[in-house]
XYZ file of C-alpha atoms in Angstrom:
593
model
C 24.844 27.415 42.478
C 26.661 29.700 44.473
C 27.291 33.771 44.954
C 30.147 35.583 43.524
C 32.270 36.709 46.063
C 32.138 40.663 44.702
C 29.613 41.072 42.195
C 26.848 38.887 43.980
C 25.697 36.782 41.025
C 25.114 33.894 40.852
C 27.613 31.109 38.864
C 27.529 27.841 38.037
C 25.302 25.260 35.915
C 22.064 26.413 34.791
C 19.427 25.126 36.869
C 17.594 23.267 33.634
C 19.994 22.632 31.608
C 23.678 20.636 32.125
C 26.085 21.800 29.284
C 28.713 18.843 28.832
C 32.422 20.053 30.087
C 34.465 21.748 27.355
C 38.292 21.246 27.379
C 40.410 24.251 26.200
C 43.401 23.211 23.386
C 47.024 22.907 25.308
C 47.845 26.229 24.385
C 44.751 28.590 25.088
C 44.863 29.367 28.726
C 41.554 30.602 30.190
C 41.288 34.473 30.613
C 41.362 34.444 34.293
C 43.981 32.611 34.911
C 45.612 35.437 32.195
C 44.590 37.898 34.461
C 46.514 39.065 37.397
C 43.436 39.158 40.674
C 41.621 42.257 40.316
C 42.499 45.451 42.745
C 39.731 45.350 45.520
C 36.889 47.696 45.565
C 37.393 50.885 47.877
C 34.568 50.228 50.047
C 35.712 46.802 51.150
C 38.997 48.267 52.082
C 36.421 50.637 53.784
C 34.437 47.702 56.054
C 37.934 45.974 56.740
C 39.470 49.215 58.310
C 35.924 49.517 60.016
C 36.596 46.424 61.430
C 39.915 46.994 62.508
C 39.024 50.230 64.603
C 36.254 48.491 66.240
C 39.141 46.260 67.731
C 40.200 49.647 70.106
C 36.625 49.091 71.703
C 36.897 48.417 75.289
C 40.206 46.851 74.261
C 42.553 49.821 76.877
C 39.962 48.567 79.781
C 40.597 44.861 79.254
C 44.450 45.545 79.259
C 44.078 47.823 82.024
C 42.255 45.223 84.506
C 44.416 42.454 82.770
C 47.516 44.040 84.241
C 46.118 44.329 88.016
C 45.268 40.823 87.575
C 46.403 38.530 84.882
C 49.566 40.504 83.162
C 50.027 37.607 80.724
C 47.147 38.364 79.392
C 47.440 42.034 79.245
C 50.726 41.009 77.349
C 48.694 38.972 74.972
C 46.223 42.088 74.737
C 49.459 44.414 73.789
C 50.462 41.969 70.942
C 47.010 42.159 69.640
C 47.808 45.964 69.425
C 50.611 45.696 67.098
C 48.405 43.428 64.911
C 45.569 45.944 64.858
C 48.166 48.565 63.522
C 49.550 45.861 60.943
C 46.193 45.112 59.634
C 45.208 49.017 59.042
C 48.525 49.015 57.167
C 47.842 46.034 55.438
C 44.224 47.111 54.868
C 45.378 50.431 53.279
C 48.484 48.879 51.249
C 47.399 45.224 49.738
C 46.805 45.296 45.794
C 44.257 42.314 45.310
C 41.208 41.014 46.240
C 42.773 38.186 47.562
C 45.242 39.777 50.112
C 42.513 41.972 51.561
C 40.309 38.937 52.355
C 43.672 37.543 54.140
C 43.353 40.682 55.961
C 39.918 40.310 56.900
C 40.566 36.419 58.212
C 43.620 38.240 60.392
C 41.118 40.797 61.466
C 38.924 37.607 63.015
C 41.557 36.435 64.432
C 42.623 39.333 66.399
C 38.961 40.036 67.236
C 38.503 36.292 68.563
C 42.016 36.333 70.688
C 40.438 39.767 72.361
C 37.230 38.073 72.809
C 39.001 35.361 74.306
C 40.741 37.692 76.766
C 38.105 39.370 77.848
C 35.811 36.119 79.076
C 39.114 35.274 80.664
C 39.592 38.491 82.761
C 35.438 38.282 83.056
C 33.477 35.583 83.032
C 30.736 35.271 86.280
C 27.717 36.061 84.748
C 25.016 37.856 85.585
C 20.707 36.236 86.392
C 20.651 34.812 83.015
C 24.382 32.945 83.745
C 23.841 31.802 87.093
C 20.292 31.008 86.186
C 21.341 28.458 83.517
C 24.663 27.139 85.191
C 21.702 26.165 87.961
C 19.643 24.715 85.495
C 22.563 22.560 83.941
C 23.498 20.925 87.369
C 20.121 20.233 88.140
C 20.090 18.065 84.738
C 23.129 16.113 85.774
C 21.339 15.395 88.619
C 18.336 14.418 87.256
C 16.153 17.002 88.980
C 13.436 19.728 87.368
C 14.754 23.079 86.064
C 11.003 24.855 86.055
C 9.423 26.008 88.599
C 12.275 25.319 90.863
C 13.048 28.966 92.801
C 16.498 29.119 93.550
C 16.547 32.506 95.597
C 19.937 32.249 97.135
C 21.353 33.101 93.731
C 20.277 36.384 93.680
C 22.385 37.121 96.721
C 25.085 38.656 95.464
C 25.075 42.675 93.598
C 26.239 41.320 90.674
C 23.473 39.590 89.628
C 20.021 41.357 88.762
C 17.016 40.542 89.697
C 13.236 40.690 87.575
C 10.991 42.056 89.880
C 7.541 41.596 89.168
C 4.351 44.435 89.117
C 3.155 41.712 91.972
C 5.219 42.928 94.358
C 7.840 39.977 94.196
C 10.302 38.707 92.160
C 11.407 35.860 89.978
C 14.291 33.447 90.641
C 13.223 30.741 88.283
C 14.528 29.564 85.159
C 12.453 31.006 82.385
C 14.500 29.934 79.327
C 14.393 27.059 76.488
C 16.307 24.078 77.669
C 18.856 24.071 74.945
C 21.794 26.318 76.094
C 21.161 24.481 79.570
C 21.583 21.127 77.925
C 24.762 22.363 76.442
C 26.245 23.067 79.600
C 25.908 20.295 81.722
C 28.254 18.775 80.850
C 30.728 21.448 80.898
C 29.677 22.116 84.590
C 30.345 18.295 85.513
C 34.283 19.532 84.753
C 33.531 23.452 86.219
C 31.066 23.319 89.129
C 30.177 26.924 88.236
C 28.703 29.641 86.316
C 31.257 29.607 83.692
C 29.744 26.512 82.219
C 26.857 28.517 80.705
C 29.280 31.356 80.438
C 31.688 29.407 78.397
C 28.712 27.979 75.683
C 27.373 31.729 75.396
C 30.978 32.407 74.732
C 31.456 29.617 72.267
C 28.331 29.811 70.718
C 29.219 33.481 69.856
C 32.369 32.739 68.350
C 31.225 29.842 66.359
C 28.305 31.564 65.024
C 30.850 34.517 64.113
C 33.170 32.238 62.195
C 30.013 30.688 60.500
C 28.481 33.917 59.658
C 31.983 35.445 58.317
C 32.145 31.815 56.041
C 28.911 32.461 54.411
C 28.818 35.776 53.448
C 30.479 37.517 50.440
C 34.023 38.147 50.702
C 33.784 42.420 50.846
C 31.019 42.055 53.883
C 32.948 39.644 56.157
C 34.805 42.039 58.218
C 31.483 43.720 58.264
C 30.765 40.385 60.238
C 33.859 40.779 62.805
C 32.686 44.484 63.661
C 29.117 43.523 64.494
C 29.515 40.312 66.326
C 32.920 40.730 68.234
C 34.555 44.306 67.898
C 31.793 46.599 69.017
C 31.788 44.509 72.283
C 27.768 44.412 72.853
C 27.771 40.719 71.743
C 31.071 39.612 73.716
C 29.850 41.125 77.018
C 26.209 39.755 76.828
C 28.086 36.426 75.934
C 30.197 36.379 79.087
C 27.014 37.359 81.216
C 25.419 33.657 79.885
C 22.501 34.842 77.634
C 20.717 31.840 76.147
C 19.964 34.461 73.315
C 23.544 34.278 72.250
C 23.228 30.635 71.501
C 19.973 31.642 69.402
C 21.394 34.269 67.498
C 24.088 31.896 66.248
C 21.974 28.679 65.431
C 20.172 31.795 63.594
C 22.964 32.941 61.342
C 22.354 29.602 58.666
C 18.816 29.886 59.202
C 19.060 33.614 58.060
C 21.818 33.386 55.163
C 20.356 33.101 51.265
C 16.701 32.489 53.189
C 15.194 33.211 50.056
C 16.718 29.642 48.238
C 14.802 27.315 51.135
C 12.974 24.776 49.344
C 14.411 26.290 46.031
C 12.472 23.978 43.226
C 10.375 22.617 45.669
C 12.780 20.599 47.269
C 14.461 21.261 50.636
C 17.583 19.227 50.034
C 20.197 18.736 52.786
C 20.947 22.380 53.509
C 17.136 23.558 53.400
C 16.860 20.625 56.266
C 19.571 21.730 58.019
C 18.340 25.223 58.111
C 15.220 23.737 59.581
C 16.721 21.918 62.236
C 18.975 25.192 63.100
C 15.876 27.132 63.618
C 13.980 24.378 65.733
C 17.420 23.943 67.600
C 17.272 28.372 68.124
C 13.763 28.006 69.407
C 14.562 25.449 71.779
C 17.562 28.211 72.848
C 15.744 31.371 73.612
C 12.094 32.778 72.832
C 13.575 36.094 70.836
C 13.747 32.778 68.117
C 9.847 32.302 68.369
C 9.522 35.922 66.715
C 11.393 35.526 63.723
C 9.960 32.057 62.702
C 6.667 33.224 61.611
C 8.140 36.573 59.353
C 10.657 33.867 57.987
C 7.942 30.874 56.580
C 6.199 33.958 54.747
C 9.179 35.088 53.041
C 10.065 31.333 52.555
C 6.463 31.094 51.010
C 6.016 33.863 48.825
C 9.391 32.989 47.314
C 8.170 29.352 46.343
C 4.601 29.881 45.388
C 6.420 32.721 43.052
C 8.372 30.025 42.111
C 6.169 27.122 42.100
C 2.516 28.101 42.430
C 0.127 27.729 45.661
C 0.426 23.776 46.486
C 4.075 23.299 46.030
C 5.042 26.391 47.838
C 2.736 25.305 50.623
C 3.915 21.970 51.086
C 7.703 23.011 51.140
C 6.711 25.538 53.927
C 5.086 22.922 55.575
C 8.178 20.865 55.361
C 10.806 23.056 56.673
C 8.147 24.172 59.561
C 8.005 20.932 60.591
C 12.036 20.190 60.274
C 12.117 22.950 62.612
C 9.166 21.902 64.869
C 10.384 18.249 65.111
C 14.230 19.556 66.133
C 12.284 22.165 68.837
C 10.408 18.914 70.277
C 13.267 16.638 70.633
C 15.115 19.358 72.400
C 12.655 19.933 74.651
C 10.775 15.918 75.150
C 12.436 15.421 78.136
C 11.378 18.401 80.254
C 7.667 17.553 78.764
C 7.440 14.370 80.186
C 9.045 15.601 83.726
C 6.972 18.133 84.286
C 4.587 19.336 81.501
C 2.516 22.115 83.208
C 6.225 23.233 85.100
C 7.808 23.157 81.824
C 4.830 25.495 79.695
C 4.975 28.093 82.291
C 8.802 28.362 82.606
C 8.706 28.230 78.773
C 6.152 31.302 78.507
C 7.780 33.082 81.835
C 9.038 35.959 80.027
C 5.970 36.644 78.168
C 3.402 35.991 81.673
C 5.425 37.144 84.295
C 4.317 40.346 84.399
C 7.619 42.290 85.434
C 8.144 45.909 85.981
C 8.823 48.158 83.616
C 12.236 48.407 82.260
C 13.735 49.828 78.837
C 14.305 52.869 76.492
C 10.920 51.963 74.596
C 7.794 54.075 74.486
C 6.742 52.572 78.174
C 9.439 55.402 78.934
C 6.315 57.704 78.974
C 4.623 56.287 81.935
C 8.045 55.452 83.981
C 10.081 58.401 83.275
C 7.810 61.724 81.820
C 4.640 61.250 83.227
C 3.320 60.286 87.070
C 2.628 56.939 85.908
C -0.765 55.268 84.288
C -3.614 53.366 85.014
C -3.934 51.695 81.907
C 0.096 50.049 81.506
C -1.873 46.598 79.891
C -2.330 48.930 76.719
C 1.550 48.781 76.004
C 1.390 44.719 75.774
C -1.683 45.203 73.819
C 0.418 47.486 71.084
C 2.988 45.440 71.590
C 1.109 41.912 69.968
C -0.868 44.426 67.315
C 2.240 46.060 65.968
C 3.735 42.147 66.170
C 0.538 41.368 64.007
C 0.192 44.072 61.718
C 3.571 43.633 60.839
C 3.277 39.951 60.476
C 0.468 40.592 57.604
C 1.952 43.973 56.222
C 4.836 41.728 55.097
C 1.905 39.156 53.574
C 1.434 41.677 51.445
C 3.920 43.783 50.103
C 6.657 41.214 50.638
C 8.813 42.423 47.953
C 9.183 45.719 49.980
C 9.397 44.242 53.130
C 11.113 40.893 52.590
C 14.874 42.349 52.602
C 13.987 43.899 56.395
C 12.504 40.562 57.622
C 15.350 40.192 59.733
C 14.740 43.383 61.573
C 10.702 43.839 61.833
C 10.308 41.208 64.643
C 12.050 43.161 67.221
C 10.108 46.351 66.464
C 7.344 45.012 68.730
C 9.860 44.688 71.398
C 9.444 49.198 71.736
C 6.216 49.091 72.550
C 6.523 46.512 75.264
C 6.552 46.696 79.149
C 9.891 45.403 79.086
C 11.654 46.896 75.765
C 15.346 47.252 76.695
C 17.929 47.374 74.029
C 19.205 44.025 74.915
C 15.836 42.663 72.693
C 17.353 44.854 69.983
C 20.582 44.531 69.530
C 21.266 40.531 70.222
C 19.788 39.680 66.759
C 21.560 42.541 64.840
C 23.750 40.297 62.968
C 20.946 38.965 61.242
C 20.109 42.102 59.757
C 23.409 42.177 58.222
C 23.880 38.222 56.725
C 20.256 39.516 55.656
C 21.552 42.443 53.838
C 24.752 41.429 52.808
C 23.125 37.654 51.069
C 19.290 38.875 50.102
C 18.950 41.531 47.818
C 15.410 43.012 46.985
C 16.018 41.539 43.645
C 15.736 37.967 44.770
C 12.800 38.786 46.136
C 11.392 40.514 42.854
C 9.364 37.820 41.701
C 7.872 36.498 45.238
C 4.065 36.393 45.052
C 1.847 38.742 47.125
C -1.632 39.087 47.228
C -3.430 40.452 44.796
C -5.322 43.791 46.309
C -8.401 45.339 44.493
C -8.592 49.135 44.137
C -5.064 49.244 45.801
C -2.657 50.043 43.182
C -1.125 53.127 43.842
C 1.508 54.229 46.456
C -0.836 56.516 48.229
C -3.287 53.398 48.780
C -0.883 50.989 49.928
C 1.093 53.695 52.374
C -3.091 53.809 53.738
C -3.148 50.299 54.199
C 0.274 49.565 55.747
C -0.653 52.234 58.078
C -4.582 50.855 59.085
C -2.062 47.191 59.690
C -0.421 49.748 62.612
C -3.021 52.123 63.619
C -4.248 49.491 66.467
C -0.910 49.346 67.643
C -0.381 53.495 67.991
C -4.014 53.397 69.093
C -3.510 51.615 71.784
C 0.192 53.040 72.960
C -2.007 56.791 73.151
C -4.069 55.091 75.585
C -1.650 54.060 77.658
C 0.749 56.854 77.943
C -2.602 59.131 78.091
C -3.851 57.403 80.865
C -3.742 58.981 84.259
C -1.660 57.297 87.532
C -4.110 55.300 89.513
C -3.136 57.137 92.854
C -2.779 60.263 94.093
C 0.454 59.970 96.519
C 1.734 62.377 98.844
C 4.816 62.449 100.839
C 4.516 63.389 104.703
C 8.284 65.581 104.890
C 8.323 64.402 108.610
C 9.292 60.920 107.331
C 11.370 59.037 110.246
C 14.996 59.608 107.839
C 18.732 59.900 108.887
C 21.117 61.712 107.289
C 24.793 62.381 107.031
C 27.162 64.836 104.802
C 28.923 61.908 103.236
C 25.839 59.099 102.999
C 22.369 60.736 102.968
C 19.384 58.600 103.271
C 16.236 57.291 104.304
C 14.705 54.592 106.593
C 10.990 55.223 106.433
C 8.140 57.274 104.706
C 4.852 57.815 105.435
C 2.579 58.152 102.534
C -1.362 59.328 102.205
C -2.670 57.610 99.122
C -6.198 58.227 97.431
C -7.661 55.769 95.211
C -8.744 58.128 91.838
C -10.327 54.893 90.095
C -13.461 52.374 90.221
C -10.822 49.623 90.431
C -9.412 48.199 93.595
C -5.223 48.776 93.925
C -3.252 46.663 95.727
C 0.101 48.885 95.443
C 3.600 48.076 96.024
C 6.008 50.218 96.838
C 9.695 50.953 95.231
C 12.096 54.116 94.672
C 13.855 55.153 91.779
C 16.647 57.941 91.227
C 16.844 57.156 87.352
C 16.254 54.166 85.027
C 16.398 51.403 87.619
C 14.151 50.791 90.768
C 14.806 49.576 94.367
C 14.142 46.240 96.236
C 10.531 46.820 97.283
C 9.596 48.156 100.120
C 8.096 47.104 103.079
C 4.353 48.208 104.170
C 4.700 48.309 107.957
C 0.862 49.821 108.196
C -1.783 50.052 105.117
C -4.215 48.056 103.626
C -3.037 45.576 100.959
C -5.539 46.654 99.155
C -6.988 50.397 98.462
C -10.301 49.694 97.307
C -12.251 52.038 94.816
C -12.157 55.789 95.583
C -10.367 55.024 98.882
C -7.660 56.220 101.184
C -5.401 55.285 103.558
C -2.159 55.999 105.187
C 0.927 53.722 104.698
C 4.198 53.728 106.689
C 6.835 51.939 104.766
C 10.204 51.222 105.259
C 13.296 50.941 103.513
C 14.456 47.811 102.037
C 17.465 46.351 104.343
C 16.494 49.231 106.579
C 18.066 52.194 105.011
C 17.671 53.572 101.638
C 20.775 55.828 100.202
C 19.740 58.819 98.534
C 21.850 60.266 95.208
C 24.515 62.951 96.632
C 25.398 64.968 93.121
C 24.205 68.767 93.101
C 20.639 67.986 91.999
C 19.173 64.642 93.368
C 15.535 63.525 92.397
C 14.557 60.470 94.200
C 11.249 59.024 93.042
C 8.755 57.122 94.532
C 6.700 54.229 92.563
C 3.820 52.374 93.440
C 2.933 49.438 91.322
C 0.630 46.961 90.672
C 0.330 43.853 88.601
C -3.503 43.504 88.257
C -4.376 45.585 86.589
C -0.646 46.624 85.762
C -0.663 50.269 86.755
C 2.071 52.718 88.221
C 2.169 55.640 90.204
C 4.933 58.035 90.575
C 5.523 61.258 93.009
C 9.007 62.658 93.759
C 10.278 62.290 97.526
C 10.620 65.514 98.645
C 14.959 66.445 99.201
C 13.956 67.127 102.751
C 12.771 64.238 103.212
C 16.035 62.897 103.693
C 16.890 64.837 107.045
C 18.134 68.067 107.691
């Protein structure tokens, strides 16, 4: 049984009952065919000329470094200008249903060739990239991929670095094998990064096409926008991020979730769902967090459905699909190195790395001197994870159309909560939108609660579910910095009128807490911090209550400072256990006079 394309319901045969084919006399034709196609509604004409704007995105800086460099592809960027003008014509002028969804398919089109361009003007890739065009030439040769540091990749500016609250860094591999696996054998033919840049890439694309196949006809350029026009998606694509390859082994798993296991039975697409999801855990971990929101929707739909035991086994079923698809992918590395291949598989959830991101964390990095107590934000991070996990238990018929969005919540109240965790999976929450109404989800079982019946009761319980989770954030951001830093202005510095810096500082730091500190050293002038510095004198470790003096210097021996009218430089010191930081500004003489 399938969708309508406009009005979303659903056509076909009954599910119980097969009425026998009825043939229509010679001369009575059936009333659609009498009917010329129907004029399409104004709001798809609406998300197709959405679509088509989004095409401008980024689209004059692609043509701009195309000419410099490539000028037949800036000419291939120019024709794609004329069809973006067609298509808003076309979008504005077609009659029927059926010409605007040939617009939309042009729309793709344009938005793929752009796409397409741009990974061909761009395509080096940044950690993530290089990381896993490493890892897929160590497979051809039959070596390890975890817990292999490959440091001399790091080397050039292009590519970021995780620093760690240790005092170090990480140049491991700290990913799911799949999107690795994928590229070796395109870097037996490349020899370089764009062999994990070209499967992000692909992956992207396919899962675009795949996404724009299975949704309803009005919400497919809807589909273009998100995954290819606003470029977000593209350019983390051509950086090499294994999450791309996720999100689009996600996009079936996501689609009409609510009819997995339909009648108890998870037929060839339920199993195919299964192995999709398996196959996106085995790409990236942001796949680990959806899997458990997804079998309770999949369950409360079936027992709904079914009743308890049925419901239950189908879950079990499609979990272990999934699970089966997840081990095959990743059997090899097991057996090569198990211990190697846990801890590169859990890397991004151990390692401990310094605080980055526009979550709440923001607080303690940005707005406040720091905090002794950073642990807390992990801490909210797992009980807002939880509470969520059980608030959509129970009041899944509320909170089963936003399943595709609640898992990344727990991602802003995390140490590391950039957008990246955010936005990477938001074409889920559209083939979520766009294919599961609340209505499908009106008769899905949830727990029956005694005493709780009114809206004023459950709003109280949903909110104990997230209490821990707020609790816990308070405690962090309230928490005061560790140390009490402070800047000697006679710092050894240089200076210049055209490139102001600084080569050394001397610090006097005073342990405030019961706990011993072993600090490490960075500076910041706004989101981002430096390589660490170097303690040339100081204890490793300031022990409870204590003081000392450090002199540190600069990393590579010479520190710029910002030159616009008002510079704030910032100091940080760090530490990974327990995670605290510390924050003081560096004084603007400090740079020399």
């Amino acid at each position: 049984m399938d969708d309508d394309p406009y009005t979303g319901a659903r056509t076909g045969a009954a599910a119980t009952v097969e009425l026998p084919p009825v043939t229509a006399p010679p001369h009575i034709v059936p009333l659609r065919a009498r009917l010329p196609d129907a004029a399409p509604p104004q709001w798809h004409r609406g998300m197709t000329l959405i679509a088509t704007i989004s095409l401008f995105i980024g689209t004059r800086a692609a043509w701009t470094s195309a000419m410099l460099s490539a000028p037949p592809v800036a000419a291939v960027i120019s024709v794609c200008y004329a069809g973006i003008f067609v298509a808003g014509v076309l979008t504005l002028g077609v009659r029927t249903r059926r010409a605007l969804t040939r617009v939309d398919a042009g729309v793709l089109v344009l938005a793929v060739t752009l796409v397409l361009c741009g990974y061909w003007l761009n395509h080096p890739g940044t950690d993530e990239g290089v990381l896993t065009a490493q890892a897929a030439g160590e497979i051809l040769h039959g070596h390890p991929i975890y817990g292999q540091p490959w440091p001399w990749l790091f080397d050039t500016p292009r590519v970021g670095i995780t620093k760690t609250m240790s005092g170090g860094a990480d140049y491991t591999y700290g990913y799911p094998p799949l999107t690795a696996l994928l590229a070796a054998p395109v870097h037996a033919v490349l020899h370089s990064t764009a062999a994990a840049t070209l499967v992000t890439t692909g992956a992207l694309l396919a899962g675009t096409v795949v996404l724009w196949l299975l949704l309803p006809a009005p919400w497919r350029s809807a589909a273009t926008a998100v995954c290819l026009g606003f470029g977000f998606l593209p350019s983390y694509a051509r950086d090499g991020y294994p999450a791309i390859t996720a999100l689009a082994l996600l996009v079936p798993v996501v689609v009409r979730w609510h009819r997995t296991g339909a009648g108890g039975r998870l037929r060839r697409h339920g199993a195919l769902r299964a192995v999709c999801l398996g196959l996106a855990c085995a790409a990236q971990q942001l796949a680990w967090f959806l899997a458990p929101f997804l079998l309770i929707g999949i369950y409360a739909v079936r027992r709904g459905e079914l009743g308890h035991r049925q419901a239950l086994a189908t879950t079990a079923r499609y979990a272990g699909t999934a699970f089966l698809a997840w081990l095959l992918t990743n059997t090899y590395f097991i057996a090569q190195a198990p211990g190697a291949w846990l801890a590169g598989s859990l890397l991004p959830l151990t390692q401990k790395a310094i605080l980055h991101g526009q979550g709440v964390m923001g607080i303690s990095y940005y707005f406040t001197d720091g905090s002794s107590r950073l642990d807390y934000y992990s801490y909210a991070s797992v009980l807002l994870l939880l509470g969520l996990l059980v608030a959509t238990a129970l009041f899944v018929r509320r909170l089963g159309p936003a399943l595709t969005v609640l898992p990344w919540c727990a991602f802003y109240f995390a140490t590391r909560s950039q957008d990246g965790y955010f936005l990477m999976m938001t074409p889920l929450w559209l083939a979520a939108a766009a294919t599961v109404p609340s209505s499908a989800l009106a008769a899905a079982w949830q727990p029956s609660l005694p005493r709780i019946g009114s809206r004023r009761a459950k709003a109280a319980l949903a909110s104990g579910l997230l209490a821990p989770a707020f609790l816990c954030t308070s405690v962090a951001a309230a928490s005061p910095p560790p140390l009490r830093l402070t800047i000697d202005r006679t710092a050894i510095a240089h200076r210049s009128p055209s490139h102001p810096g600084i080569t050394s500082l001397v610090v006097q730091a005073a342990n405030t807490t019961g706990t011993a500190i072993a600090p490490h050293f960075a500076t910041r002038a706004g989101q981002g911090a430096s390589g660490w510095w170097s303690v040339r004198s100081g204890p490793a470790v300031l022990g409870p209550h204590a003081r000392a003096r450090y002199v540190l210097r600069a990393p590579g021996g010479f520190h710029s400072l910002p030159v616009d009218k008002n510079p704030r430089t910032y100091l940080i010191a760090v530490s990974g256990t327990p995670m605290t930081i510390t924050t003081t500004q560096v004084p603007p003489s400090a740079g020399g006079a």
